Coordinates of C-alpha atoms in Angstrom, one line a residue:
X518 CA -74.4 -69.4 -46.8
X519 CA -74.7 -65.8 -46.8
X520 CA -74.7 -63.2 -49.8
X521 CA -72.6 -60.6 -47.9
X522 CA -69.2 -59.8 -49.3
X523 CA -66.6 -60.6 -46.2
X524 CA -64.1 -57.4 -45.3
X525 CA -61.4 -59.9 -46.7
X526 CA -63.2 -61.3 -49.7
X527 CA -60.7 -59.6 -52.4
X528 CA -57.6 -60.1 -50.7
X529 CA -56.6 -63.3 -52.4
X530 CA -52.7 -62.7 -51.3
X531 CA -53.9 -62.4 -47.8
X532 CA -56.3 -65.6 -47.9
X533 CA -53.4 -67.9 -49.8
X534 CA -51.1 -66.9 -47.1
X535 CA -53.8 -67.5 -44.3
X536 CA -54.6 -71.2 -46.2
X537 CA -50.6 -71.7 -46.2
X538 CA -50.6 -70.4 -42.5
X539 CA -53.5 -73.0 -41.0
X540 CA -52.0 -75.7 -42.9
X541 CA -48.1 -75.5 -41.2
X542 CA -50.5 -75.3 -38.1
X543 CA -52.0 -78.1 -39.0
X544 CA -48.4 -79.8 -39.7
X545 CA -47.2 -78.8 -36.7
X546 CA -49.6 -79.2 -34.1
X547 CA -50.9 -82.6 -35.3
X548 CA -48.5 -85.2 -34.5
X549 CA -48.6 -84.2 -31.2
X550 CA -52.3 -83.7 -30.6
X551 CA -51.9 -87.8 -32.5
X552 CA -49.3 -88.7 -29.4
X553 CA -51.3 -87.3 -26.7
X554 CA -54.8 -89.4 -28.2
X555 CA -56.4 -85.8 -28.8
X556 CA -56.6 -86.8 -32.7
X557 CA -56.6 -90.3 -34.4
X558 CA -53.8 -90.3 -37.2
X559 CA -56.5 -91.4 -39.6
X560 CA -58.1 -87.8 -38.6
X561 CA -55.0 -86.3 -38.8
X562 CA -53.8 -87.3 -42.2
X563 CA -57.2 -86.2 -43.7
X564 CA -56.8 -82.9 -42.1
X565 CA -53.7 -82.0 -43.4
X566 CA -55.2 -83.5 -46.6
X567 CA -57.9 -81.2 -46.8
X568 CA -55.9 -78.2 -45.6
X569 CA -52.8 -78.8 -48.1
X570 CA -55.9 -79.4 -51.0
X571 CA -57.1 -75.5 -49.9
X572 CA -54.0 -74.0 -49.9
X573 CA -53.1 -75.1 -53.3
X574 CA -56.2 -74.1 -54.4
X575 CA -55.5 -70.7 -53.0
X576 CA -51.8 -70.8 -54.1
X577 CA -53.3 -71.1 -57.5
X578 CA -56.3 -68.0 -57.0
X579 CA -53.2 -65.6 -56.3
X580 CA -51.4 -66.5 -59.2
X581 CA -54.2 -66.9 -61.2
X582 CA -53.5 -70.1 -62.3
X583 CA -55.7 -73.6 -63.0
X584 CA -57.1 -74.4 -60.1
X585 CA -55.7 -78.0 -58.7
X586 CA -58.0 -81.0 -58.7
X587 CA -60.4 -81.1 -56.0
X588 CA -60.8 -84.9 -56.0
X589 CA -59.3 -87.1 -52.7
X590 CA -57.9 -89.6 -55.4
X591 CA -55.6 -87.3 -56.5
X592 CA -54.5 -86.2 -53.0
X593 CA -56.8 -83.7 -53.1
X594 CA -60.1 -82.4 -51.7
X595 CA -63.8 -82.3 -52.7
X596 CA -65.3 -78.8 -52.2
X597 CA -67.4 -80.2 -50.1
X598 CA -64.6 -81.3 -47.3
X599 CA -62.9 -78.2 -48.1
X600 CA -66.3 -76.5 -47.1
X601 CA -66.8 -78.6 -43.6
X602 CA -63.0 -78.0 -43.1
X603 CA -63.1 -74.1 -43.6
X604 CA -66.9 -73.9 -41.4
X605 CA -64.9 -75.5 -38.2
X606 CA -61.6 -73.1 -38.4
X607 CA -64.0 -70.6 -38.9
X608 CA -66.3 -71.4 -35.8
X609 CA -62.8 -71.8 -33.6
X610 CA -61.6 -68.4 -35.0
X611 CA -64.7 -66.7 -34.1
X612 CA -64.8 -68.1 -30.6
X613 CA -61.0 -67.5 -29.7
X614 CA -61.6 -63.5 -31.0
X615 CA -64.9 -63.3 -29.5
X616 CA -63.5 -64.4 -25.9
X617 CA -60.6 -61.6 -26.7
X618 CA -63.0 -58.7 -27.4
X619 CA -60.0 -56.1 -27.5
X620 CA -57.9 -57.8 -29.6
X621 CA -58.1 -56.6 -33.3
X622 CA -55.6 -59.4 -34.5
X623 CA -57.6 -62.2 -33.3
X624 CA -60.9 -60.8 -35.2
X625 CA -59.1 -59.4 -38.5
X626 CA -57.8 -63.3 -38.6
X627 CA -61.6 -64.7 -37.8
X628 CA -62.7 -62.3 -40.5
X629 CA -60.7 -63.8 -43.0
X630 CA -61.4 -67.3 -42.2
X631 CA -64.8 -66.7 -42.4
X632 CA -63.7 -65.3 -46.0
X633 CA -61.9 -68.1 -46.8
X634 CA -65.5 -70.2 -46.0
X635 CA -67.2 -67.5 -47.5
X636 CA -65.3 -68.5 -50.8
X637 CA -66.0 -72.1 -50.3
X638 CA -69.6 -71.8 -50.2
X639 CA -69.7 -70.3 -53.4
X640 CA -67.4 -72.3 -54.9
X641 CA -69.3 -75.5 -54.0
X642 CA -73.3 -73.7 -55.0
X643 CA -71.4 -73.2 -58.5
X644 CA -70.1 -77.1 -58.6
X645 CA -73.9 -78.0 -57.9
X646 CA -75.6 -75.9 -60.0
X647 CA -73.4 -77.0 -62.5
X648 CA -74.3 -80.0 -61.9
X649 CA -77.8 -79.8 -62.2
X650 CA -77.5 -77.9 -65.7
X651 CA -75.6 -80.8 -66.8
X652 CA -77.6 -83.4 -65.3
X653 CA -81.0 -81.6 -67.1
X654 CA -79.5 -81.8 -70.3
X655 CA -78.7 -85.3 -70.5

């Protein structure tokens, strides 16, 4: 995890539509990647799981709303998978720009994945130092 603000850190209109955007890539790029055995539909299903979990929680950052549960009983995700999920996109990004070196489109979208998992590092030191604080004063 690094300390350095990303270029799309603020922009949380731009990172709730990029959230929304990976998961109906998700939706519609899974069932097929399920038919041709590329993806089990276990794998699948939490994928879209996890995804649908961050875009609600980025949904809700925009509008500056309660943030949705991040627990997988209530069909949502644990920082933690939302974390792991966010690190991967953001390692494909970065590889699919970096392979197209003059294409600004490619690297403004890796940058803001790699805000999105910016975000998500945060968010998940909080939850455990939280945790900690809480778990000291008991």
């Amino acid at each position: 995890m690094t300390d350095a603000r990303p270029r799309y850190a603020d922009e949380h209109d731009t990172l709730a539509s990029l959230s929304a955007h990976l998961l109906g890539k998700r939706i519609a790029l899974y069932p097929t990647a399920v038919l041709a055995a590329k993806l089990t539909q276990a794998d699948a299903d939490t994928g879209i799981r996890i995804m649908t979990a961050i875009a609600a929680r980025w949904r809700a950052i925009a509008a500056r709303t309660a943030l949705p549960a991040t627990c997988a009983c209530c069909a949502g995700a644990s920082l933690r998978e939302q974390r792991d999920t966010l690190r991967a996109s953001a390692e494909r990004t970065r590889q699919i720009a970096a392979a197209a070196p003059g294409d600004t489109d490619r690297a403004d979208y890796a940058d803001a994945v790699a805000a999105l998992l910016w975000h998500a590092d945060h968010a998940l030191a909080a939850e455990s130092h939280c945790r900690g604080d809480h778990a000291q004063a008991a």
